[in-house]
């Protein structure tokens, strides 16, 4: 549906009966998590891009926190990326992403939950580089990367083994954005010499149709991150 990110004062785009709607911001990694699941499971859906600095009232009515992703289907509204993805995996059981085995499911959830410590480093590392204090956060980064490297070594081609699971799609958006921090701190790069399994996984993920459909190149992410830090996020930037 909308390509431009709709700001406050924009009219509400009418719902299509029976169609899953996703409220999105194209540069948000959390929203990309859910877009990846929608694409991988080939779920018919429509996307409404929202200006998160000047949010429309109709969006706040659906999600008082004003966050993406938010899903809407009939009178059902779901938000928070992990909750949205679990909802989609239950509602559309084709190409299951969450394992039925309770131990494996718990291990997968731990990998996703603790990855929150990595996402914070995308903001901490650039700030620390500017202050000349990057040694500690870079060490934290390398420790986390080693953990996921070891996990992939045990699991196979994907975190799901021979095919992607929810872990793959929950983590991928930040690996797509590696250029945001490697351009500032080259020692954070995921090289084939230091992380052979992770680097191979990145290349393999890039070949998935769902990733290709949601992919934004490094120039786009770097530009958006720059405008975000300046306080005037360019939501509608198109990276050629």
mmCIF file with all atom_site columns, N, CA and C in Angstrom, residues 5 24-32 177 216-217 219-225 234-239:
data_model
loop_
_atom_site.group_PDB
_atom_site.id
_atom_site.type_symbol
_atom_site.label_atom_id
_atom_site.label_alt_id
_atom_site.label_comp_id
_atom_site.label_asym_id
_atom_site.label_entity_id
_atom_site.label_seq_id
_atom_site.pdbx_PDB_ins_code
_atom_site.Cartn_x
_atom_site.Cartn_y
_atom_site.Cartn_z
_atom_site.occupancy
_atom_site.B_iso_or_equiv
_atom_site.pdbx_formal_charge
_atom_site.auth_seq_id
_atom_site.auth_comp_id
_atom_site.auth_asym_id
_atom_site.auth_atom_id
_atom_site.pdbx_PDB_model_num
ATOM 1  N N  . UNK A 1 5   ? 6.060  7.224  4.151  1.00 0.00 ? 5   UNK A N  1
ATOM 2  C CA . UNK A 1 5   ? 5.716  7.016  5.556  1.00 0.00 ? 5   UNK A CA 1
ATOM 3  C C  . UNK A 1 5   ? 4.713  8.082  5.975  1.00 0.00 ? 5   UNK A C  1
ATOM 4  N N  . UNK A 1 24  ? 4.497  -0.416 9.434  1.00 0.00 ? 24  UNK A N  1
ATOM 5  C CA . UNK A 1 24  ? 5.916  -0.637 9.228  1.00 0.00 ? 24  UNK A CA 1
ATOM 6  C C  . UNK A 1 24  ? 6.683  0.683  9.181  1.00 0.00 ? 24  UNK A C  1
ATOM 7  N N  . UNK A 1 25  ? 7.991  0.599  9.405  1.00 0.00 ? 25  UNK A N  1
ATOM 8  C CA . UNK A 1 25  ? 8.923  1.671  9.050  1.00 0.00 ? 25  UNK A CA 1
ATOM 9  C C  . UNK A 1 25  ? 10.089 0.976  8.374  1.00 0.00 ? 25  UNK A C  1
ATOM 10 N N  . UNK A 1 26  ? 10.408 1.357  7.154  1.00 0.00 ? 26  UNK A N  1
ATOM 11 C CA . UNK A 1 26  ? 11.282 0.531  6.320  1.00 0.00 ? 26  UNK A CA 1
ATOM 12 C C  . UNK A 1 26  ? 12.684 0.317  6.881  1.00 0.00 ? 26  UNK A C  1
ATOM 13 N N  . UNK A 1 27  ? 13.160 1.199  7.755  1.00 0.00 ? 27  UNK A N  1
ATOM 14 C CA . UNK A 1 27  ? 14.508 1.039  8.291  1.00 0.00 ? 27  UNK A CA 1
ATOM 15 C C  . UNK A 1 27  ? 14.525 0.402  9.684  1.00 0.00 ? 27  UNK A C  1
ATOM 16 N N  . UNK A 1 28  ? 13.358 0.054  10.211 1.00 0.00 ? 28  UNK A N  1
ATOM 17 C CA . UNK A 1 28  ? 13.296 -0.509 11.559 1.00 0.00 ? 28  UNK A CA 1
ATOM 18 C C  . UNK A 1 28  ? 13.655 -1.996 11.534 1.00 0.00 ? 28  UNK A C  1
ATOM 19 N N  . UNK A 1 29  ? 14.705 -2.411 12.237 1.00 0.00 ? 29  UNK A N  1
ATOM 20 C CA . UNK A 1 29  ? 15.076 -3.832 12.233 1.00 0.00 ? 29  UNK A CA 1
ATOM 21 C C  . UNK A 1 29  ? 14.033 -4.722 12.900 1.00 0.00 ? 29  UNK A C  1
ATOM 22 N N  . UNK A 1 30  ? 13.322 -4.184 13.885 1.00 0.00 ? 30  UNK A N  1
ATOM 23 C CA . UNK A 1 30  ? 12.292 -4.984 14.551 1.00 0.00 ? 30  UNK A CA 1
ATOM 24 C C  . UNK A 1 30  ? 11.123 -5.241 13.596 1.00 0.00 ? 30  UNK A C  1
ATOM 25 N N  . UNK A 1 31  ? 10.749 -4.222 12.836 1.00 0.00 ? 31  UNK A N  1
ATOM 26 C CA . UNK A 1 31  ? 9.694  -4.412 11.840 1.00 0.00 ? 31  UNK A CA 1
ATOM 27 C C  . UNK A 1 31  ? 10.144 -5.373 10.749 1.00 0.00 ? 31  UNK A C  1
ATOM 28 N N  . UNK A 1 32  ? 11.417 -5.300 10.382 1.00 0.00 ? 32  UNK A N  1
ATOM 29 C CA . UNK A 1 32  ? 11.912 -6.207 9.346  1.00 0.00 ? 32  UNK A CA 1
ATOM 30 C C  . UNK A 1 32  ? 11.809 -7.659 9.791  1.00 0.00 ? 32  UNK A C  1
ATOM 31 N N  . UNK A 1 177 ? 22.599 -4.800 8.790  1.00 0.00 ? 177 UNK A N  1
ATOM 32 C CA . UNK A 1 177 ? 23.028 -3.445 9.138  1.00 0.00 ? 177 UNK A CA 1
ATOM 33 C C  . UNK A 1 177 ? 24.466 -3.374 9.651  1.00 0.00 ? 177 UNK A C  1
ATOM 34 N N  . UNK A 1 216 ? 17.746 -3.753 2.274  1.00 0.00 ? 216 UNK A N  1
ATOM 35 C CA . UNK A 1 216 ? 18.179 -2.383 1.992  1.00 0.00 ? 216 UNK A CA 1
ATOM 36 C C  . UNK A 1 216 ? 19.695 -2.386 2.059  1.00 0.00 ? 216 UNK A C  1
ATOM 37 N N  . UNK A 1 217 ? 20.342 -1.777 1.076  1.00 0.00 ? 217 UNK A N  1
ATOM 38 C CA . UNK A 1 217 ? 21.801 -1.859 1.025  1.00 0.00 ? 217 UNK A CA 1
ATOM 39 C C  . UNK A 1 217 ? 22.460 -1.009 2.112  1.00 0.00 ? 217 UNK A C  1
ATOM 40 N N  . UNK A 1 219 ? 24.387 1.526  2.136  1.00 0.00 ? 219 UNK A N  1
ATOM 41 C CA . UNK A 1 219 ? 24.294 2.973  1.972  1.00 0.00 ? 219 UNK A CA 1
ATOM 42 C C  . UNK A 1 219 ? 22.995 3.511  2.566  1.00 0.00 ? 219 UNK A C  1
ATOM 43 N N  . UNK A 1 220 ? 21.912 2.780  2.337  1.00 0.00 ? 220 UNK A N  1
ATOM 44 C CA . UNK A 1 220 ? 20.624 3.205  2.866  1.00 0.00 ? 220 UNK A CA 1
ATOM 45 C C  . UNK A 1 220 ? 20.596 3.201  4.385  1.00 0.00 ? 220 UNK A C  1
ATOM 46 N N  . UNK A 1 221 ? 21.131 2.134  4.986  1.00 0.00 ? 221 UNK A N  1
ATOM 47 C CA . UNK A 1 221 ? 21.135 2.049  6.448  1.00 0.00 ? 221 UNK A CA 1
ATOM 48 C C  . UNK A 1 221 ? 22.046 3.102  7.071  1.00 0.00 ? 221 UNK A C  1
ATOM 49 N N  . UNK A 1 222 ? 23.210 3.314  6.465  1.00 0.00 ? 222 UNK A N  1
ATOM 50 C CA . UNK A 1 222 ? 24.141 4.313  7.003  1.00 0.00 ? 222 UNK A CA 1
ATOM 51 C C  . UNK A 1 222 ? 23.531 5.706  6.921  1.00 0.00 ? 222 UNK A C  1
ATOM 52 N N  . UNK A 1 223 ? 22.876 6.008  5.798  1.00 0.00 ? 223 UNK A N  1
ATOM 53 C CA . UNK A 1 223 ? 22.241 7.316  5.649  1.00 0.00 ? 223 UNK A CA 1
ATOM 54 C C  . UNK A 1 223 ? 21.135 7.506  6.677  1.00 0.00 ? 223 UNK A C  1
ATOM 55 N N  . UNK A 1 224 ? 20.305 6.469  6.845  1.00 0.00 ? 224 UNK A N  1
ATOM 56 C CA . UNK A 1 224 ? 19.204 6.611  7.800  1.00 0.00 ? 224 UNK A CA 1
ATOM 57 C C  . UNK A 1 224 ? 19.731 6.783  9.217  1.00 0.00 ? 224 UNK A C  1
ATOM 58 N N  . UNK A 1 225 ? 20.726 5.990  9.591  1.00 0.00 ? 225 UNK A N  1
ATOM 59 C CA . UNK A 1 225 ? 21.277 6.077  10.941 1.00 0.00 ? 225 UNK A CA 1
ATOM 60 C C  . UNK A 1 225 ? 21.849 7.473  11.189 1.00 0.00 ? 225 UNK A C  1
ATOM 61 N N  . UNK A 1 234 ? 15.254 10.369 7.988  1.00 0.00 ? 234 UNK A N  1
ATOM 62 C CA . UNK A 1 234 ? 14.764 10.378 6.611  1.00 0.00 ? 234 UNK A CA 1
ATOM 63 C C  . UNK A 1 234 ? 14.123 9.023  6.317  1.00 0.00 ? 234 UNK A C  1
ATOM 64 N N  . UNK A 1 235 ? 12.869 8.885  6.718  1.00 0.00 ? 235 UNK A N  1
ATOM 65 C CA . UNK A 1 235 ? 12.173 7.608  6.572  1.00 0.00 ? 235 UNK A CA 1
ATOM 66 C C  . UNK A 1 235 ? 12.003 7.190  5.115  1.00 0.00 ? 235 UNK A C  1
ATOM 67 N N  . UNK A 1 236 ? 11.901 8.156  4.227  1.00 0.00 ? 236 UNK A N  1
ATOM 68 C CA . UNK A 1 236 ? 11.572 7.853  2.834  1.00 0.00 ? 236 UNK A CA 1
ATOM 69 C C  . UNK A 1 236 ? 12.795 7.780  1.926  1.00 0.00 ? 236 UNK A C  1
ATOM 70 N N  . UNK A 1 237 ? 13.985 7.759  2.516  1.00 0.00 ? 237 UNK A N  1
ATOM 71 C CA . UNK A 1 237 ? 15.205 7.665  1.710  1.00 0.00 ? 237 UNK A CA 1
ATOM 72 C C  . UNK A 1 237 ? 15.186 6.382  0.885  1.00 0.00 ? 237 UNK A C  1
ATOM 73 N N  . UNK A 1 238 ? 15.532 6.506  -0.374 1.00 0.00 ? 238 UNK A N  1
ATOM 74 C CA . UNK A 1 238 ? 15.612 5.348  -1.262 1.00 0.00 ? 238 UNK A CA 1
ATOM 75 C C  . UNK A 1 238 ? 17.070 5.141  -1.622 1.00 0.00 ? 238 UNK A C  1
ATOM 76 N N  . UNK A 1 239 ? 17.630 4.007  -1.208 1.00 0.00 ? 239 UNK A N  1
ATOM 77 C CA . UNK A 1 239 ? 19.038 3.714  -1.478 1.00 0.00 ? 239 UNK A CA 1
ATOM 78 C C  . UNK A 1 239 ? 19.171 3.070  -2.846 1.00 0.00 ? 239 UNK A C  1
#
